[in-house]
Amino acid sequence: MALCGPATHRLSLVCSKSHARTRRPRKSRGSGVVHILAAYDVTGREGVQVAGYEEGQLDRPRWVGATPLSRLVGALISFKPLYSLLKLGARRVLINTAEKKNIPWREMTKEILESDVYKELESIQSPSVVYPDYYLNPFHAYDEGNLSWLAAAEAEAATLSMARRVVPGASSLHEANEIVRGNWLQAIEQHHLQYSGNSMIRDILDIGCSVGVSTGYLADKFPSAKVTGLDLSPYFLAAAQFKEKKRFPRKNPISWIHANGEDTGLSSNSFDIVSMAYVHHECPKRAIVNLVKEAFRLLRPGGTVAFTDTSPKSKILQELSPVLFTLMKSTEPFLDEYYLTDLEGTMREVGFVNIRTLLTDPRHRTVTGTVPR
Ligand SMILES: C[S@@+](CC[C@H](N)C(=O)[O-])C[C@H]1O[C@@H](n2cnc3c(N)ncnc32)[C@H](O)[C@@H]1O
């Protein structure tokens, strides 16, 4: 099967031997601001521009918050029979779009569901985990949310499909992934190089690791670090562990932890990088605030936090068609709260410094910050 996950591809982004630096945002013709992620070689000379994505003119999309459009969408979704139809529609659109783009969604799902993945559950599931209320909602068109084998089996195809959707102009799935994951990794590495005071990257925590795709990318990018993936879904973690066992063994094997990222129970000051990729939009505001606080507690002084998720300022998201955003909102119950949360302000209140926000692909921002030394 032609997969483009961490198990089968190493990132070789435009500037693999270099690190990137953020230029000051510049005004684009017509509308918003363009964020440039420019590549610099190891001597600090400017190299190839690897990303330049445009912001819309609004602070957030019109379909968020208390706007008439948002209320209309909310009313449509809260009408149960319509919600069920939307949910099915959203699912069908997701699967068909993925398969049209050569992501073998059904085949990948079947392969996991018919494997020995189930054997991993016992060793990974922690009986002491208490699920927060928001985690028990139907989610992403799954009635059991993230707590199901089907969600675990489909997660990698959904992730690949996301990258393809985000960079429609990419010539291949591989290229789309390189842009989405590569720019995110560059933003983390560059932030750490610039602000950590040369502290080594020894320990990395990937909160909300799902089936381990982001964790694998982090482990590939920082091979001398000890990387841990943490998630609330034992099914996702079982799939992550199962897939990782099938790949070529790493010098530093990844560890997997079943816990709530809001209160991990891990030791304070024990990580150099804490990453959360595409986690916040699945959470209500109170959980986002707790996740930011927990990241701060877990990081060593000089450590880097990196939150990547959809950007309220993305021009593409602000211009999304009403049909598409209604479908999207029907499977993402906390999108409104996510878009209305001032993430950078929360980080500042919690104590992070050097807070930087960068559109690392057309739809997503990566927000990085440092724990003061
Ligand atoms: C979209 S997935 C993340 C994808 C993954 N990080 C990647 O980049 O491929 C979001 C994940 O966050 C997890 N999650 C949501 N709330 C969480 C919490 N409070 N603690 C830990 N994990 C959480 C979900 O179980 C889900 O696996």
Short mmCIF file of C-alpha atoms and ligand atoms in Angstrom, two decimals:
data_model
loop_
_atom_site.label_atom_id
_atom_site.label_comp_id
_atom_site.label_asym_id
_atom_site.label_seq_id
_atom_site.Cartn_x
_atom_site.Cartn_y
_atom_site.Cartn_z
CA MET A 1 0.00 0.00 0.00
CA ALA A 2 1.38 3.40 -0.93
CA LEU A 3 1.44 5.13 2.42
CA CYS A 4 3.05 8.46 3.04
CA GLY A 5 3.38 8.33 6.79
CA PRO A 6 6.47 8.54 8.92
CA ALA A 7 7.03 4.82 8.57
CA THR A 8 7.63 5.03 4.86
CA HIS A 9 8.97 8.49 4.13
CA ARG A 10 11.66 10.64 5.61
CA LEU A 11 11.18 14.35 5.25
CA SER A 12 13.55 16.00 2.85
CA LEU A 13 12.05 19.45 2.74
CA VAL A 14 13.41 22.13 0.46
CA CYS A 15 15.80 23.17 3.20
CA SER A 16 16.66 19.93 4.95
CA LYS A 17 20.17 21.16 5.75
CA SER A 18 18.99 24.53 6.88
CA HIS A 19 16.69 26.08 9.39
CA ALA A 20 13.94 28.57 8.76
CA ARG A 21 13.39 32.04 10.11
CA THR A 22 10.22 34.03 10.08
CA ARG A 23 10.31 37.30 8.22
CA ARG A 24 8.10 40.18 9.27
CA PRO A 25 4.65 39.63 7.76
CA ARG A 26 4.16 41.77 4.66
CA LYS A 27 1.00 43.24 3.18
CA SER A 28 -0.16 41.47 0.06
CA ARG A 29 -1.88 43.09 -2.89
CA GLY A 30 -5.64 42.99 -2.48
CA SER A 31 -6.22 41.70 1.01
CA GLY A 32 -4.46 40.44 4.08
CA VAL A 33 -1.00 39.63 5.25
CA VAL A 34 1.35 37.04 3.79
CA HIS A 35 3.48 35.10 6.27
CA ILE A 36 6.78 34.04 4.83
CA LEU A 37 8.73 31.11 6.16
CA ALA A 38 12.12 31.61 4.62
CA ALA A 39 14.84 29.02 4.65
CA TYR A 40 18.30 29.83 5.88
CA ASP A 41 21.35 27.68 5.45
CA VAL A 42 23.50 26.78 8.41
CA THR A 43 25.66 29.86 7.94
CA GLY A 44 22.59 32.05 8.24
CA ARG A 45 22.43 33.02 4.56
CA GLU A 46 18.95 33.27 3.16
CA GLY A 47 17.98 30.32 1.00
CA VAL A 48 14.81 29.17 -0.66
CA GLN A 49 11.44 30.47 0.40
CA VAL A 50 9.49 27.45 1.55
CA ALA A 51 6.12 28.94 2.33
CA GLY A 52 4.11 32.10 1.88
CA TYR A 53 0.48 31.92 2.82
CA GLU A 54 -2.10 34.60 2.77
CA GLU A 55 -4.26 35.80 5.65
CA GLY A 56 -7.82 36.93 5.09
CA GLN A 57 -9.06 40.35 6.11
CA LEU A 58 -11.05 39.17 9.13
CA ASP A 59 -9.87 38.04 12.56
CA ARG A 60 -11.80 34.83 12.11
CA PRO A 61 -14.28 33.28 9.67
CA ARG A 62 -17.78 34.76 9.52
CA TRP A 63 -19.32 31.40 10.40
CA VAL A 64 -17.84 31.58 13.93
CA GLY A 65 -19.27 33.14 17.09
CA ALA A 66 -22.48 35.13 17.37
CA THR A 67 -22.76 36.25 13.74
CA PRO A 68 -26.10 35.64 11.93
CA LEU A 69 -24.38 33.14 9.64
CA SER A 70 -22.97 31.23 12.58
CA ARG A 71 -26.38 31.18 14.31
CA LEU A 72 -28.00 29.82 11.15
CA VAL A 73 -25.42 27.04 10.88
CA GLY A 74 -25.84 26.26 14.61
CA ALA A 75 -29.62 26.04 14.23
CA LEU A 76 -29.30 23.71 11.23
CA ILE A 77 -26.91 21.42 13.09
CA SER A 78 -29.00 21.29 16.26
CA PHE A 79 -31.98 19.92 14.29
CA LYS A 80 -31.35 16.19 14.94
CA PRO A 81 -32.65 14.61 11.69
CA LEU A 82 -30.69 17.15 9.68
CA TYR A 83 -27.62 16.63 11.86
CA SER A 84 -27.69 12.88 11.12
CA LEU A 85 -27.89 13.59 7.39
CA LEU A 86 -25.06 16.13 7.60
CA LYS A 87 -22.93 13.70 9.57
CA LEU A 88 -23.39 11.00 6.94
CA GLY A 89 -22.82 13.53 4.17
CA ALA A 90 -19.62 14.81 5.79
CA ARG A 91 -18.34 11.26 6.11
CA ARG A 92 -19.15 10.38 2.52
CA VAL A 93 -17.47 13.56 1.25
CA LEU A 94 -14.35 12.77 3.33
CA ILE A 95 -13.97 9.19 2.11
CA ASN A 96 -14.78 9.90 -1.54
CA THR A 97 -12.51 12.93 -1.70
CA ALA A 98 -9.65 10.94 -0.19
CA GLU A 99 -10.07 8.05 -2.61
CA LYS A 100 -10.26 10.40 -5.60
CA LYS A 101 -6.88 11.72 -4.47
CA ASN A 102 -5.42 8.19 -4.43
CA ILE A 103 -5.59 7.73 -0.67
CA PRO A 104 -6.92 4.17 -0.31
CA TRP A 105 -9.14 5.02 2.66
CA ARG A 106 -11.25 1.83 2.67
CA GLU A 107 -8.27 -0.44 2.06
CA MET A 108 -6.19 1.18 4.82
CA THR A 109 -9.11 0.92 7.24
CA LYS A 110 -9.71 -2.73 6.41
CA GLU A 111 -6.04 -3.55 6.85
CA ILE A 112 -6.08 -2.21 10.42
CA LEU A 113 -9.46 -3.65 11.35
CA GLU A 114 -8.39 -7.11 10.15
CA SER A 115 -5.00 -6.98 11.88
CA ASP A 116 -3.82 -7.91 15.38
CA VAL A 117 -4.14 -4.31 16.55
CA TYR A 118 -6.63 -5.40 19.24
CA LYS A 119 -3.86 -7.18 21.16
CA GLU A 120 -2.15 -3.86 21.89
CA LEU A 121 -5.08 -2.42 23.85
CA GLU A 122 -4.45 -4.18 27.13
CA SER A 123 -0.83 -3.07 27.43
CA ILE A 124 -1.64 0.54 26.56
CA GLN A 125 -4.93 1.28 28.30
CA SER A 126 -4.68 2.92 31.72
CA PRO A 127 -7.59 2.02 34.01
CA SER A 128 -7.09 5.22 35.98
CA VAL A 129 -7.91 7.56 33.08
CA VAL A 130 -11.07 9.58 33.64
CA TYR A 131 -12.45 10.91 30.36
CA PRO A 132 -13.52 14.57 30.39
CA ASP A 133 -17.15 15.18 29.40
CA TYR A 134 -16.26 16.82 26.07
CA TYR A 135 -14.37 13.69 25.02
CA LEU A 136 -17.48 11.53 25.30
CA ASN A 137 -19.43 13.45 22.64
CA PRO A 138 -20.08 12.08 19.16
CA PHE A 139 -17.25 13.44 17.08
CA HIS A 140 -15.94 13.43 13.51
CA ALA A 141 -19.11 11.57 12.55
CA TYR A 142 -18.31 8.70 14.97
CA ASP A 143 -20.98 8.13 17.62
CA GLU A 144 -18.32 7.10 20.16
CA GLY A 145 -16.03 9.97 19.16
CA ASN A 146 -12.38 8.98 19.32
CA LEU A 147 -13.12 6.00 21.52
CA SER A 148 -13.63 3.40 18.82
CA TRP A 149 -11.67 0.99 16.62
CA LEU A 150 -13.22 2.45 13.46
CA ALA A 151 -11.97 5.94 14.35
CA ALA A 152 -8.51 4.46 15.06
CA ALA A 153 -8.47 2.51 11.80
CA GLU A 154 -9.48 5.53 9.73
CA ALA A 155 -7.26 8.10 11.44
CA GLU A 156 -4.18 7.77 9.25
CA ALA A 157 -6.16 7.98 6.00
CA ALA A 158 -7.95 11.03 7.40
CA THR A 159 -4.60 12.63 8.24
CA LEU A 160 -3.20 12.02 4.76
CA SER A 161 -6.38 13.32 3.23
CA MET A 162 -6.13 16.50 5.31
CA ALA A 163 -2.66 17.22 3.91
CA ARG A 164 -3.89 16.68 0.35
CA ARG A 165 -6.86 18.98 0.91
CA VAL A 166 -4.74 21.68 2.49
CA VAL A 167 -2.28 21.84 -0.40
CA PRO A 168 -4.45 21.14 -3.46
CA GLY A 169 -1.71 22.34 -5.81
CA ALA A 170 0.83 19.77 -4.59
CA SER A 171 1.87 17.35 -7.31
CA SER A 172 1.64 14.33 -4.99
CA LEU A 173 0.57 13.24 -1.55
CA HIS A 174 4.23 13.10 -0.61
CA GLU A 175 4.74 16.73 -1.58
CA ALA A 176 1.59 17.83 0.29
CA ASN A 177 2.85 16.06 3.42
CA GLU A 178 6.28 17.58 3.07
CA ILE A 179 4.74 21.03 3.04
CA VAL A 180 2.27 20.53 5.89
CA ARG A 181 4.51 18.48 8.18
CA GLY A 182 7.81 19.90 6.97
CA ASN A 183 6.94 23.53 7.62
CA TRP A 184 5.53 22.64 11.04
CA LEU A 185 8.75 20.83 11.99
CA GLN A 186 10.85 23.69 10.63
CA ALA A 187 8.90 26.18 12.74
CA ILE A 188 9.56 24.11 15.88
CA GLU A 189 13.25 23.59 15.14
CA GLN A 190 13.81 27.20 14.23
CA HIS A 191 12.05 28.47 17.35
CA HIS A 192 14.11 26.19 19.56
CA LEU A 193 17.37 27.17 17.86
CA GLN A 194 16.56 30.83 18.26
CA TYR A 195 15.27 30.94 21.83
CA SER A 196 16.35 27.91 23.86
CA GLY A 197 19.88 29.15 24.52
CA ASN A 198 21.41 26.15 22.73
CA SER A 199 19.70 23.66 25.02
CA MET A 200 19.80 20.12 23.63
CA ILE A 201 16.57 18.45 22.57
CA ARG A 202 16.58 15.36 24.77
CA ASP A 203 12.88 14.76 25.48
CA ILE A 204 9.85 15.50 23.31
CA LEU A 205 6.19 15.03 24.23
CA ASP A 206 3.50 14.83 21.54
CA ILE A 207 0.18 15.47 23.29
CA GLY A 208 -2.83 14.31 21.27
CA CYS A 209 -0.63 12.00 19.21
CA SER A 210 -3.61 10.06 17.80
CA VAL A 211 -2.28 7.05 15.82
CA GLY A 212 1.26 8.37 16.00
CA VAL A 213 1.69 10.18 12.69
CA SER A 214 2.90 13.47 14.24
CA THR A 215 4.95 11.48 16.79
CA GLY A 216 6.72 9.61 13.98
CA TYR A 217 7.55 12.86 12.20
CA LEU A 218 8.99 14.31 15.43
CA ALA A 219 11.05 11.15 16.02
CA ASP A 220 12.37 11.25 12.42
CA LYS A 221 13.25 14.93 12.68
CA PHE A 222 14.94 14.67 16.09
CA PRO A 223 16.40 11.13 16.09
CA SER A 224 18.59 11.63 19.15
CA ALA A 225 15.63 12.68 21.32
CA LYS A 226 13.42 10.41 23.35
CA VAL A 227 9.92 10.93 21.98
CA THR A 228 6.68 10.15 23.83
CA GLY A 229 3.20 10.16 22.30
CA LEU A 230 0.28 10.77 24.66
CA ASP A 231 -3.42 10.53 23.90
CA LEU A 232 -6.79 10.05 25.57
CA SER A 233 -7.88 7.34 23.14
CA PRO A 234 -6.46 3.91 23.95
CA TYR A 235 -7.69 2.71 20.53
CA PHE A 236 -5.58 5.34 18.76
CA LEU A 237 -2.58 4.49 20.93
CA ALA A 238 -3.03 0.78 20.23
CA ALA A 239 -2.95 1.56 16.48
CA ALA A 240 0.12 3.78 16.98
CA GLN A 241 1.98 1.08 18.89
CA PHE A 242 0.94 -1.61 16.41
CA LYS A 243 2.19 0.39 13.41
CA GLU A 244 5.39 1.38 15.15
CA LYS A 245 6.17 -2.28 15.94
CA LYS A 246 5.89 -3.10 12.23
CA ARG A 247 8.43 -0.50 11.12
CA PHE A 248 12.22 -0.69 11.16
CA PRO A 249 13.27 -0.32 14.84
CA ARG A 250 14.42 3.15 15.91
CA LYS A 251 17.55 3.86 17.93
CA ASN A 252 15.24 5.64 20.40
CA PRO A 253 11.92 3.79 20.43
CA ILE A 254 8.79 5.92 20.89
CA SER A 255 6.89 5.51 24.19
CA TRP A 256 3.10 5.74 24.31
CA ILE A 257 1.06 7.01 27.26
CA HIS A 258 -2.68 6.86 27.81
CA ALA A 259 -3.56 10.02 29.74
CA ASN A 260 -5.41 13.30 29.65
CA GLY A 261 -3.14 16.02 28.21
CA GLU A 262 -4.74 18.52 30.60
CA ASP A 263 -3.29 16.68 33.59
CA THR A 264 -0.75 14.11 32.44
CA GLY A 265 0.67 13.08 35.81
CA LEU A 266 4.18 13.34 34.26
CA SER A 267 7.03 15.09 36.11
CA SER A 268 7.39 18.87 35.88
CA ASN A 269 10.36 20.27 33.89
CA SER A 270 10.91 17.01 32.05
CA PHE A 271 10.62 17.92 28.33
CA ASP A 272 12.48 20.19 25.91
CA ILE A 273 9.66 20.27 23.35
CA VAL A 274 5.94 19.79 23.92
CA SER A 275 3.94 19.61 20.73
CA MET A 276 0.19 19.51 20.13
CA ALA A 277 -0.77 19.07 16.50
CA TYR A 278 -4.44 19.50 15.52
CA VAL A 279 -5.63 18.94 19.12
CA HIS A 280 -7.07 22.28 20.26
CA HIS A 281 -9.88 22.47 17.71
CA GLU A 282 -11.26 19.27 19.24
CA CYS A 283 -11.49 20.86 22.70
CA PRO A 284 -13.61 23.44 24.51
CA LYS A 285 -11.89 26.60 25.71
CA ARG A 286 -11.43 25.41 29.32
CA ALA A 287 -9.54 22.34 28.06
CA ILE A 288 -7.38 24.44 25.72
CA VAL A 289 -6.38 26.63 28.68
CA ASN A 290 -5.54 23.54 30.78
CA LEU A 291 -3.50 22.06 27.92
CA VAL A 292 -1.46 25.26 27.63
CA LYS A 293 -0.86 25.28 31.43
CA GLU A 294 0.15 21.63 31.42
CA ALA A 295 2.63 22.19 28.57
CA PHE A 296 4.18 25.04 30.56
CA ARG A 297 4.53 22.83 33.66
CA LEU A 298 6.07 19.96 31.71
CA LEU A 299 8.71 22.00 29.85
CA ARG A 300 12.20 22.69 31.14
CA PRO A 301 13.34 26.34 31.25
CA GLY A 302 14.24 27.31 27.68
CA GLY A 303 11.89 24.60 26.38
CA THR A 304 9.67 25.12 23.33
CA VAL A 305 5.94 24.60 23.02
CA ALA A 306 4.38 24.22 19.56
CA PHE A 307 0.67 24.28 18.86
CA THR A 308 -0.37 23.69 15.29
CA ASP A 309 -3.99 23.77 14.20
CA THR A 310 -6.37 25.52 11.83
CA SER A 311 -5.80 29.26 11.62
CA PRO A 312 -8.77 31.59 12.13
CA LYS A 313 -6.87 34.05 9.91
CA SER A 314 -6.47 31.67 6.96
CA LYS A 315 -7.84 33.35 3.84
CA ILE A 316 -8.98 30.01 2.47
CA LEU A 317 -10.95 29.18 5.61
CA GLN A 318 -12.49 32.64 5.72
CA GLU A 319 -13.67 32.15 2.14
CA LEU A 320 -14.95 28.58 2.54
CA SER A 321 -18.32 27.93 0.89
CA PRO A 322 -21.37 27.79 3.21
CA VAL A 323 -21.99 24.15 2.32
CA LEU A 324 -18.45 23.12 3.25
CA PHE A 325 -18.31 24.95 6.55
CA THR A 326 -21.76 23.66 7.57
CA LEU A 327 -20.53 20.12 6.90
CA MET A 328 -17.34 20.84 8.81
CA LYS A 329 -19.12 22.29 11.83
CA SER A 330 -21.49 19.33 11.92
CA THR A 331 -18.62 17.01 12.90
CA GLU A 332 -16.50 19.41 14.98
CA PRO A 333 -18.55 20.46 18.04
CA PHE A 334 -15.92 22.83 19.49
CA LEU A 335 -14.86 24.80 16.42
CA ASP A 336 -16.61 27.95 17.66
CA GLU A 337 -14.89 27.82 21.05
CA TYR A 338 -11.56 27.11 19.40
CA TYR A 339 -11.79 30.07 17.03
CA LEU A 340 -12.94 32.37 19.83
CA THR A 341 -10.05 31.42 22.15
CA ASP A 342 -7.15 33.87 22.20
CA LEU A 343 -4.38 31.26 22.17
CA GLU A 344 -1.45 33.66 22.16
CA GLY A 345 -3.06 35.70 25.01
CA THR A 346 -3.59 32.50 27.02
CA MET A 347 0.03 31.49 26.45
CA ARG A 348 1.20 34.90 27.62
CA GLU A 349 -0.97 34.68 30.78
CA VAL A 350 0.39 31.23 31.55
CA GLY A 351 3.98 32.56 31.34
CA PHE A 352 5.27 31.69 27.87
CA VAL A 353 7.56 34.23 26.18
CA ASN A 354 8.80 34.66 22.58
CA ILE A 355 5.35 33.78 21.26
CA ARG A 356 5.39 33.48 17.47
CA THR A 357 2.55 32.66 15.10
CA LEU A 358 3.15 31.53 11.56
CA LEU A 359 0.88 30.25 8.82
CA THR A 360 2.82 27.09 8.05
CA ASP A 361 0.41 26.02 5.31
CA PRO A 362 -2.59 27.65 3.68
CA ARG A 363 -4.98 26.59 6.46
CA HIS A 364 -2.87 26.03 9.57
CA ARG A 365 -0.85 28.16 11.94
CA THR A 366 1.96 27.00 14.16
CA VAL A 367 2.16 28.96 17.40
CA THR A 368 5.43 28.52 19.28
CA GLY A 369 6.60 29.85 22.64
CA THR A 370 9.38 29.46 25.20
CA VAL A 371 9.41 28.79 28.93
CA PRO A 372 11.64 31.55 30.38
CA ARG A 373 15.08 30.45 31.54
C1 LIG B 1 -6.62 15.35 15.11
S1 LIG B 1 -5.98 14.30 16.29
C2 LIG B 1 -4.24 14.66 16.34
C3 LIG B 1 -3.48 14.23 15.18
C4 LIG B 1 -2.00 14.05 15.40
N1 LIG B 1 -1.43 14.91 16.40
C5 LIG B 1 -1.31 14.31 14.07
O1 LIG B 1 -0.79 15.41 13.88
O2 LIG B 1 -1.33 13.42 13.22
C6 LIG B 1 -6.42 15.01 17.84
C7 LIG B 1 -6.08 14.07 18.97
O3 LIG B 1 -6.18 14.76 20.20
C8 LIG B 1 -6.59 13.82 21.16
N2 LIG B 1 -7.09 14.56 22.32
C9 LIG B 1 -8.15 15.40 22.41
N3 LIG B 1 -8.25 15.89 23.66
C10 LIG B 1 -7.22 15.36 24.36
C11 LIG B 1 -6.79 15.49 25.71
N4 LIG B 1 -7.42 16.25 26.58
N5 LIG B 1 -5.71 14.78 26.10
C12 LIG B 1 -5.04 13.98 25.23
N6 LIG B 1 -5.41 13.83 23.95
C13 LIG B 1 -6.49 14.52 23.53
C14 LIG B 1 -7.63 13.00 20.45
O4 LIG B 1 -7.84 11.76 21.08
C15 LIG B 1 -7.00 12.88 19.07
O5 LIG B 1 -6.24 11.72 18.98
#
